[in-house]
XYZ file of C-alpha atoms in Angstrom:
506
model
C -249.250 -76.955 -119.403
C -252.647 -77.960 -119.057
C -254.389 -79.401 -122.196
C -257.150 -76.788 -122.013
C -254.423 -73.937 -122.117
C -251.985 -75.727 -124.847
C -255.161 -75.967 -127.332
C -256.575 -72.005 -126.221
C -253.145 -70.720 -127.221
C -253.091 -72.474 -130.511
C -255.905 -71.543 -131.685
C -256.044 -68.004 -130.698
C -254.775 -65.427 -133.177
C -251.545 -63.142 -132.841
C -252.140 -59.477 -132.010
C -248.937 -57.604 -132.882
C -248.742 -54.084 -131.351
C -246.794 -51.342 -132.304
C -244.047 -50.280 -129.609
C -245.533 -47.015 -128.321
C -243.273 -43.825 -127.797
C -241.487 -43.698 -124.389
C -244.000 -41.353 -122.708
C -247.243 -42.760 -120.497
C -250.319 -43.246 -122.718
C -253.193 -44.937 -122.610
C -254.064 -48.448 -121.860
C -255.272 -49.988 -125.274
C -259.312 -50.555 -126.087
C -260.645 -53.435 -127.535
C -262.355 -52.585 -130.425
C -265.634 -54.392 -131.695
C -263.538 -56.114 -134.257
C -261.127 -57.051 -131.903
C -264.432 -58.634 -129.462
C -265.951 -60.668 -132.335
C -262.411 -62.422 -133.287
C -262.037 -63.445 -129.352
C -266.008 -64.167 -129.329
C -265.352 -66.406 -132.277
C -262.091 -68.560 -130.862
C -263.691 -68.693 -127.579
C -266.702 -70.812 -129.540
C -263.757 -72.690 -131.030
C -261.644 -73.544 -128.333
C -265.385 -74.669 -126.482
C -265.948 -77.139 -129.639
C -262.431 -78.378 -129.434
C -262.284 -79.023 -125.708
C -265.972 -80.792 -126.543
C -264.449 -82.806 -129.060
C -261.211 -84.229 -127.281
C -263.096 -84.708 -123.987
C -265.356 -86.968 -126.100
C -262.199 -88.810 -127.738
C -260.858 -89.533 -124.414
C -264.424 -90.830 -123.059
C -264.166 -93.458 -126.159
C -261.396 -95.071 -124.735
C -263.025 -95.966 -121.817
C -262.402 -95.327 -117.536
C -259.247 -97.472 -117.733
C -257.294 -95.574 -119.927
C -258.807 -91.766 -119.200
C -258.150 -92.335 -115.416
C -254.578 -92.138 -115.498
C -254.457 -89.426 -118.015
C -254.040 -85.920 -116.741
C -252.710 -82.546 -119.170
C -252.222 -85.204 -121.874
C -249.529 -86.897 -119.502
C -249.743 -90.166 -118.155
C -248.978 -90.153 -114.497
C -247.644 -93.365 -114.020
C -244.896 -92.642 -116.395
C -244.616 -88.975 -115.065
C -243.621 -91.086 -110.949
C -241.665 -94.058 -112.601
C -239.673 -95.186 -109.350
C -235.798 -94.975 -109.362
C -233.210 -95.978 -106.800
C -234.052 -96.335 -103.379
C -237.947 -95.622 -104.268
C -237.669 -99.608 -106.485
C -236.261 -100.951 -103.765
C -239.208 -99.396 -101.058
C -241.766 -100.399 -103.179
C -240.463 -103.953 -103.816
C -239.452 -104.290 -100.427
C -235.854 -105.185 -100.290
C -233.086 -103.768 -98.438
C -229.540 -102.619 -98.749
C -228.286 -106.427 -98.277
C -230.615 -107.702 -100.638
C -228.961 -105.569 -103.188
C -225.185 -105.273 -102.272
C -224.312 -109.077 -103.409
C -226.475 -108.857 -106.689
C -224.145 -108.020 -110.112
C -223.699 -104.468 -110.998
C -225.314 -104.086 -115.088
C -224.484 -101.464 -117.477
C -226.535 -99.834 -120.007
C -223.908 -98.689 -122.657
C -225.714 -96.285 -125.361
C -224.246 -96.360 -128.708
C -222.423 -93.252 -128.964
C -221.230 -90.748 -131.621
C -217.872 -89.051 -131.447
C -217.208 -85.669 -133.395
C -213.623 -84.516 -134.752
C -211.833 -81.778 -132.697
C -208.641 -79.949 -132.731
C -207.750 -82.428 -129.998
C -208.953 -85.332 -131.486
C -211.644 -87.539 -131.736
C -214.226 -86.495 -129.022
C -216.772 -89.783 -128.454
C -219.600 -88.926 -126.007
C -219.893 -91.600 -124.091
C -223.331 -92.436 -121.748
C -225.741 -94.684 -119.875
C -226.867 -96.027 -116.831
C -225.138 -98.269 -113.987
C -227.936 -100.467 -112.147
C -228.590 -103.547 -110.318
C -231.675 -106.140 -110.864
C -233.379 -107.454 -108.009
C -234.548 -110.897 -107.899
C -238.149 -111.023 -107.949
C -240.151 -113.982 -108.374
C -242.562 -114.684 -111.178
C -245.489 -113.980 -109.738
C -244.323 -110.230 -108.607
C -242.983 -109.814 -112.007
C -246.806 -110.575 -113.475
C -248.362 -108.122 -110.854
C -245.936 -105.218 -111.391
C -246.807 -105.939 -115.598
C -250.349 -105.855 -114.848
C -249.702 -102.252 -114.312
C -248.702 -101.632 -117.860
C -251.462 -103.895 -119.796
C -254.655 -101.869 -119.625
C -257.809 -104.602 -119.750
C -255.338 -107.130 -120.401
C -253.925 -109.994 -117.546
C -250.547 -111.256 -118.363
C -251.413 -114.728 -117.853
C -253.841 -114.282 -120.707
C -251.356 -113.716 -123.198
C -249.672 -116.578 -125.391
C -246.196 -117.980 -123.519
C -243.715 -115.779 -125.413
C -245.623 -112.291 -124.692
C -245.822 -113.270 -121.095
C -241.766 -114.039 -120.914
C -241.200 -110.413 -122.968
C -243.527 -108.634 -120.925
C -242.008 -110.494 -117.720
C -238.484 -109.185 -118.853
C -239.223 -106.100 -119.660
C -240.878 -105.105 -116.716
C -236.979 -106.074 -114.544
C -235.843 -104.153 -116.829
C -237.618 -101.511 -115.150
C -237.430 -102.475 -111.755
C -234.059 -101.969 -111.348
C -232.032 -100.009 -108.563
C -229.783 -97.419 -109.910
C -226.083 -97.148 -108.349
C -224.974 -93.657 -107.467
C -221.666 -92.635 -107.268
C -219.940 -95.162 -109.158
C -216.783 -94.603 -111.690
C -217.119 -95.972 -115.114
C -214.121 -97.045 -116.937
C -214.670 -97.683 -120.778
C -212.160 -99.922 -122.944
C -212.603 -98.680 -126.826
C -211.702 -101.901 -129.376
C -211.419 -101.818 -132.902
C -213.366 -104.824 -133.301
C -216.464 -104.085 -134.891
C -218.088 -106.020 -137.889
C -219.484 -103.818 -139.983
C -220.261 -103.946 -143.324
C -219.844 -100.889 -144.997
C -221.992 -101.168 -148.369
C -224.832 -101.706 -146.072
C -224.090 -99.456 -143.004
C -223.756 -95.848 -144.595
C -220.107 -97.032 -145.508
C -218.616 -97.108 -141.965
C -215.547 -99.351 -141.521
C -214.202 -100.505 -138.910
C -211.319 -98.222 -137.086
C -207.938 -99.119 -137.919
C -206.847 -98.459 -134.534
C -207.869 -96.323 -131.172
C -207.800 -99.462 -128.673
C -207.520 -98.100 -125.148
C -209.494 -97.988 -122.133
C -210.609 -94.605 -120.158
C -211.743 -93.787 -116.951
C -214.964 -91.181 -117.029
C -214.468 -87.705 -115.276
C -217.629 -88.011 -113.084
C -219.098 -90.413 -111.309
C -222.847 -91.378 -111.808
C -225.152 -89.197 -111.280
C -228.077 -90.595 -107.978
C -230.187 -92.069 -110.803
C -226.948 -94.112 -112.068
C -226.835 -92.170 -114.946
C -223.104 -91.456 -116.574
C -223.048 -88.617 -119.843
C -219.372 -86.901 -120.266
C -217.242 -86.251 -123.456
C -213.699 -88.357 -123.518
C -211.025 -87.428 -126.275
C -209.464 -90.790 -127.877
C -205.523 -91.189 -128.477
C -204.869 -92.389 -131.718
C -203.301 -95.474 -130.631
C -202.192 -98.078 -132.969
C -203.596 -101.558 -133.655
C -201.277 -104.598 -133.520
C -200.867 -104.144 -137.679
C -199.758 -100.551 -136.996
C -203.076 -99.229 -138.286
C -204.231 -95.688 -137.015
C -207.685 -94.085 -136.649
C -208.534 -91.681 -139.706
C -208.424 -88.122 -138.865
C -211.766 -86.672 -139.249
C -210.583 -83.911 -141.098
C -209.161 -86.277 -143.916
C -212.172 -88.720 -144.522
C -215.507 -88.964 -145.480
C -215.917 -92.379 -143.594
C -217.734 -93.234 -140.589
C -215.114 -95.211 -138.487
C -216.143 -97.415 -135.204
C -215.079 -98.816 -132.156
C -216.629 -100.892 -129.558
C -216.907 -99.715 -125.680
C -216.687 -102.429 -123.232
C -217.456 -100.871 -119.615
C -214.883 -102.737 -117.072
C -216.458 -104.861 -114.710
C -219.652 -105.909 -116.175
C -220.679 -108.710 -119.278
C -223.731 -106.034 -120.194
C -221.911 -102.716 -120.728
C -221.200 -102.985 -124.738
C -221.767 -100.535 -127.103
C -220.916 -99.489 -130.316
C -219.385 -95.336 -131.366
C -219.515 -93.875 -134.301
C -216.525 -91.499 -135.396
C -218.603 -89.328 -137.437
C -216.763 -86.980 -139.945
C -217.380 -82.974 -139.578
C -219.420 -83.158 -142.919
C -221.950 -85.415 -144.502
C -225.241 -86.308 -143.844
C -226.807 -87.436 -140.758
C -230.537 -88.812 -140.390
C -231.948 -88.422 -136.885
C -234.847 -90.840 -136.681
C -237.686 -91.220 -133.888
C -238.925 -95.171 -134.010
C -242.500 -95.671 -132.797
C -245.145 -95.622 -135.330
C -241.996 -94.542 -137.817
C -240.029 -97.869 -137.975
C -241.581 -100.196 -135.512
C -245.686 -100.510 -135.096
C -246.778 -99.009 -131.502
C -250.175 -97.794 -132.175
C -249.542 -95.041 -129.530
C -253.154 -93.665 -129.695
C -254.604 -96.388 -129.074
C -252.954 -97.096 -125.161
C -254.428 -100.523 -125.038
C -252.680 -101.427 -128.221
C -249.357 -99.414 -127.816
C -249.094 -100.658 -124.348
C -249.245 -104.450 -125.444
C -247.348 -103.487 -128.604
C -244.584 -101.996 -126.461
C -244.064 -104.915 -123.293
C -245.457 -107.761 -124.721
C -245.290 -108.226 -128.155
C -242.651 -108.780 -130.658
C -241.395 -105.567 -132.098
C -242.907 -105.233 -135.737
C -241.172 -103.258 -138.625
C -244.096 -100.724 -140.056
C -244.643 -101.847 -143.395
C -241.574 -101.607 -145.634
C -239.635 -99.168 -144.092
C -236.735 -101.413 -143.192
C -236.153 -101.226 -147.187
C -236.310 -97.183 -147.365
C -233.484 -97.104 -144.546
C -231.569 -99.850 -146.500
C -231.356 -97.982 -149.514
C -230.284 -94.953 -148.427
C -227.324 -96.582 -146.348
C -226.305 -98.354 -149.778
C -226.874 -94.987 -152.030
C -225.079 -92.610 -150.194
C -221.709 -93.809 -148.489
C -221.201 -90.402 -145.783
C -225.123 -91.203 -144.029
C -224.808 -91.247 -140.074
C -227.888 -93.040 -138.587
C -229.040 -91.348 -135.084
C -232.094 -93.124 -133.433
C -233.650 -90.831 -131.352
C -236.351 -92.115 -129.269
C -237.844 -90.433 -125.603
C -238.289 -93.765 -124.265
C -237.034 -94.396 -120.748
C -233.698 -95.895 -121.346
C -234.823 -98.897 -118.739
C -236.464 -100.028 -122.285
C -233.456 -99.260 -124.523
C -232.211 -102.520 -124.607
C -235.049 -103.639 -126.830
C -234.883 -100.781 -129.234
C -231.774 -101.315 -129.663
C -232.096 -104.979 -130.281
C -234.444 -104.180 -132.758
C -232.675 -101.626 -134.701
C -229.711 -103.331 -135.476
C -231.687 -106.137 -136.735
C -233.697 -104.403 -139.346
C -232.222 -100.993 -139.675
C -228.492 -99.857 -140.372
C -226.358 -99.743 -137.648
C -226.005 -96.059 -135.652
C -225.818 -94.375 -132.634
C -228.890 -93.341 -129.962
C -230.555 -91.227 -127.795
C -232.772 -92.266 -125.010
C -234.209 -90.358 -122.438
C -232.258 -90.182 -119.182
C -233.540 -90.472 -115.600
C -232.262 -87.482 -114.869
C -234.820 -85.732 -116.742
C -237.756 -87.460 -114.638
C -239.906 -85.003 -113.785
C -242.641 -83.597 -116.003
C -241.285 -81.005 -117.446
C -237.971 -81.537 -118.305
C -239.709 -84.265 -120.260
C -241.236 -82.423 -122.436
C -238.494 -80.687 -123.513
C -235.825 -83.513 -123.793
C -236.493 -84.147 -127.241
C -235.360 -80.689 -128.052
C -232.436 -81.006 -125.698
C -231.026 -83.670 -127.434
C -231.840 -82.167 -130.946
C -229.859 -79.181 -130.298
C -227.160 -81.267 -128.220
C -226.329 -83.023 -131.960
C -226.846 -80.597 -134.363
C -224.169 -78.240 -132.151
C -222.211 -80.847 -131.874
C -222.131 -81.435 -136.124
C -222.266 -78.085 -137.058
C -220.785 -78.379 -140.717
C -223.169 -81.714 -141.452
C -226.468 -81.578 -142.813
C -229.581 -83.421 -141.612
C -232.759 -85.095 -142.433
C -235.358 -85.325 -139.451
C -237.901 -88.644 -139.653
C -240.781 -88.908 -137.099
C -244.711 -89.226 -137.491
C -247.749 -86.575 -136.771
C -248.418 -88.572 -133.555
C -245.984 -86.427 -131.797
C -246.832 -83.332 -130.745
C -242.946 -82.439 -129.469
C -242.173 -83.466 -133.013
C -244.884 -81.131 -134.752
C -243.017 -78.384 -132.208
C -239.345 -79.223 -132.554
C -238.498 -80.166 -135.844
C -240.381 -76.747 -138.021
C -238.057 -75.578 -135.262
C -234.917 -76.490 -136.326
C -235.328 -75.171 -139.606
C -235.594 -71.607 -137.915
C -233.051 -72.360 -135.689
C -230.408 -74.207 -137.994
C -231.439 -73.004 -141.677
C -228.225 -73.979 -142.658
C -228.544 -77.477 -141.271
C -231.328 -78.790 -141.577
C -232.079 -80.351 -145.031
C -235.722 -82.646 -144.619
C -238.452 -83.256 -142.439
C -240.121 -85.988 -143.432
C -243.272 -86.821 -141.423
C -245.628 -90.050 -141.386
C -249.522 -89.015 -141.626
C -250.507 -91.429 -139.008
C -253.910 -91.246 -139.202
C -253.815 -91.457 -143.212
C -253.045 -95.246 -142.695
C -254.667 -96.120 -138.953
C -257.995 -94.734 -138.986
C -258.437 -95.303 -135.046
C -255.906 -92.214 -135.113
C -258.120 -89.745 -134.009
C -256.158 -86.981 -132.142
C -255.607 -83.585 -133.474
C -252.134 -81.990 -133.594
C -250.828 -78.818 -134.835
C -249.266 -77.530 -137.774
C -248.667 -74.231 -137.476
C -244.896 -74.395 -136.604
C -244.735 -75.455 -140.706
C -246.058 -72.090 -142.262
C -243.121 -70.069 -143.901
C -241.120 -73.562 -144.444
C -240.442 -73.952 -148.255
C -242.230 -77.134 -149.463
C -239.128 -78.530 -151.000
C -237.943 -78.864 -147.175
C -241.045 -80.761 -145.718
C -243.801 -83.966 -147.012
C -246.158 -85.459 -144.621
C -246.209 -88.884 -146.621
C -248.621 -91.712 -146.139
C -246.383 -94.658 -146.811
C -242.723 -95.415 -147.014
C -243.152 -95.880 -150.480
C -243.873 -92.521 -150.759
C -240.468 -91.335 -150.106
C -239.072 -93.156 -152.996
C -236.925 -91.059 -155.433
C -236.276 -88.152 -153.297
C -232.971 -86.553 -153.561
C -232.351 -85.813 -149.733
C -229.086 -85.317 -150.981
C -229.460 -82.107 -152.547
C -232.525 -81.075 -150.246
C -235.057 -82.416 -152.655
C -237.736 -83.539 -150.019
C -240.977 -83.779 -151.337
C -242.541 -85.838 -153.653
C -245.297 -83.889 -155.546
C -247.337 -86.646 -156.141
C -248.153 -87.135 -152.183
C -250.947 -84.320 -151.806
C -250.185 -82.602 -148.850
C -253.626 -80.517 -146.704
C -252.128 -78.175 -144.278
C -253.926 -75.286 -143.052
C -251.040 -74.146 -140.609
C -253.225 -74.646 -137.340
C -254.943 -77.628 -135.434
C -255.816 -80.414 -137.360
C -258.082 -83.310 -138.002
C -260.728 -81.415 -136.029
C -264.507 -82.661 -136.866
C -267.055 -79.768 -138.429
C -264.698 -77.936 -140.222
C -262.777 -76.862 -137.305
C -259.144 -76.985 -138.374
C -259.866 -74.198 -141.175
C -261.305 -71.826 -138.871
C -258.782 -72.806 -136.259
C -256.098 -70.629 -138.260
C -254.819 -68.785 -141.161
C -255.895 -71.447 -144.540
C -252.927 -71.644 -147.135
C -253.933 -73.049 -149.885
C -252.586 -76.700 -151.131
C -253.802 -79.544 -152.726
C -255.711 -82.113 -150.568
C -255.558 -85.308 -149.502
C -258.477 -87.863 -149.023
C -257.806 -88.336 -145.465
C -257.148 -85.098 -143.136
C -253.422 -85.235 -140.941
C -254.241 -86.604 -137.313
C -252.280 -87.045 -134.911
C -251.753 -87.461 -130.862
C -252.032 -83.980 -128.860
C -253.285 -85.216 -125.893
C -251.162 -88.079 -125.689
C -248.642 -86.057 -125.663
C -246.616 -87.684 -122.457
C -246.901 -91.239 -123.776
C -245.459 -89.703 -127.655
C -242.505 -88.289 -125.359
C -241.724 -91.476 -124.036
C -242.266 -93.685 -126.555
């Protein structure tokens, strides 16, 4: 949808008619209330149009020009497949000797009448060999005012690798085989207490084969095989643990993965990662852009510490990462992750949602796809106000799985990064109890809450909601909606609505 549409609809007000009787009457007038309210929101929606269009001149011709509807086109047109290899140049020979690659997503397996169900998915590619210097032209495209031979050594090698990473060819039609091995060190008084499966070794052949972007996705039921001490895999009926196996995929070094036999009941965080657990600075492109192929990935402040303690404090926690990245990138959130945060399983975004607007709904695709797939657990949903998917999907979920869903906790980006200056809307949060909810400033902020028991606001973080578009200059985001009254914090919640593309996929 067009950005001018997106912000007219959420700022104009809701009519509710009465269902007339089934006989033919007439056509409803406006009356001269009903022409000074849409008088009034058309001045509004003029001011806010005014006020973005003047954000998005701030950040200069480089950055503007390849925004369009608050997408950014490059990202919209990524190449796949046979499209890489046309733009690079190369040909079916080049490719046919070069190493097949697997991207192996940590998975998460559910317990069934049948069994332990793991859903198992990725991507099967190859990676051309490109020389340096085509590797520093094809980065160029992703460092906006910067040159990649201006960077320090170790930014140009990450940005280097990164950027194969996404200039790879995709291999269609391929059969994945997956060998499961109870081999995983974890340690279970820091990793939500998951052990280590007893038992489940054995190797399975997928259903399909990939899909034309190389993408593989299908649910395989595990025999509970026995381990060479005659262990066997708990039943998930009859534990509280999280047990896990590692997936090798046969024929290929790269294909490892860790899944997660998560019991029917417990407590599972699903977690977004830019700007939440790792700095990316996504609205400011410039920045996020070098934060995101070039630099080292930083944790934001001291949330590493918040993650930790929950893992230690309660021993039935399931860790989902759930970013909209492209999974070319995955590798390095996943590196990351398991470095600084407990261990878990992930979501990426798949190539087969490439175009535009399956994008924008693949967040809530993969919400739903794990919250149907735990019905009996409870969870706790983590992202920051620079999403505007998030601002959409997770008030969602609380209408959509009331008995579910037990937090949203939400980072006020702009509270701490005063270059934030996007508005985003709120309105998806009016009805919600405030127990449920707490746009918080700071991880310290969510210290003490008993997310347990649904406790998930701390009453000393002053939340400012008016249920409608905020962080709008002059006053704007009160007469933008319905105020509710609440007590106020010293810096209004801003976040990315235009940007809302690059928040999808990053």
């Amino acid at each position: 949808m067009p950005l001018t549409a997106a912000l007219l609809l959420s700022v104009l007000p809701r009519v509710v008619f009465a269902v007339p009787p089934p006989m033919i009457t007439p056509p409803p007038a406006l009356t001269a209330q009903h022409l000074e309210i849409l008088e009034q929101k058309r001045d509004i929606f003029s001011d806010v149009n005014s006020y973005v269009d003047s954000v998005v001149s701030g950040l200069g011709s480089d950055v503007s020009s390849y925004i369009a509807s608050g997408v950014p086109q490059f990202f919209a047109d990524l190449p796949t497949g046979t499209a890489v290899m046309s733009k690079l140049g190369l040909s079916d020979s080049d490719i046919a000797p070069l190493p097949t690659q697997v991207l192996n997503v940590p998975a998460y397996a559910n317990w069934t009448d049948q069994g332990w169900n793991v859903r198992v998915h990725g991507n099967v590619y190859k990676v051309p060999n490109l020389t340096e210097s085509k590797l520093n032209s094809l980065a160029n495209i992703f460092l906006i005012g910067t040159d990649i031979t201006d960077l320090p050594g170790p930014q140009q090698t990450q940005a280097r690798n990164l950027t194969s990473e996404i200039f790879v060819v995709q291999q269609k039609d391929v059969n994945v085989t997956v060998t499961f091995a109870n081999d995983v060190a974890v340690e279970p008084q820091n990793d939500g207490g998951a052990i280590n499966a007893a038992g489940g070794a054995q190797s399975i052949q997928l259903p399909y084969s990939t899909t034309a972007e190389g993408d593989f996705d299908a649910w395989l039921t595990l025999a509970n095989t026995s381990s060479s001490s005659g262990g066997h895999m708990l039943a998930g009926n009859a534990t509280t643990r999280i047990q896990t196996l590692n997936m090798y995929i046969n024929g290929t070094d790269t294909g490892n993965a860790t899944a997660y036999l998560v019991p029917p009941t417990g407590i599972t965080v699903v977690s977004d990662i830019d700007d939440i657990l790792r700095v990316t600075k996504i609205w400011d492109p410039k920045e996020g852009l070098l934060n995101s192929f070039a630099r080292p990935f930083t944790p934001w402040l001291n949330m590493p510490e918040i993650y930790s303690n929950w893992s230690t404090s309660l021993q039935d926690f399931h860790f989902h990462y759930l970013t909209t990245t492209p999974e070319q990138v995955t590798r390095n959130y996943m590196d990351f992750i398991f470095k600084t945060y407990p261990l878990g399983s992930f979501d990426t975004r798949p190539l087969n949602f490439s175009d535009v607007n399956a994008t924008l709904a693949i967040r809530k695709s993969l919400l739903n796809k794990i919250f149907q797939t735990f019905p009996q657990r409870k969870f706790i949903v983590v992202g920051d106000t620079s999403n505007s998917d998030i601002m959409s999907d997770y008030p969602q979920l609380a209408k959509d799985y009331p008995n579910q869903l037990l937090c949203i906790l939400l980072r006020n980006s702009s509270s701490t990064d005063s270059t934030d200056k996007f508005p985003y809307d709120t309105s998806g949060f009016q009805g919600l109890p405030q127990n449920q909810y707490m746009f918080f400033n700071v991880p310290d902020d969510l210290r003490g809450l008993d997310i347990a028991n649904g406790q998930c606001y701390n009453s000393s973080v002053r939340q400012n909601v008016t249920f409608s578009q905020q962080g709008l200059p002059f006053g704007l985001s009160k007469s933008a909606g319905t105020v509710v009254a609440r007590p106020g914090v010293a810096t209004s919640i801003v976040g990315v609505l235009l940007f809302a593309g690059f928040s999808l996929l990053f």
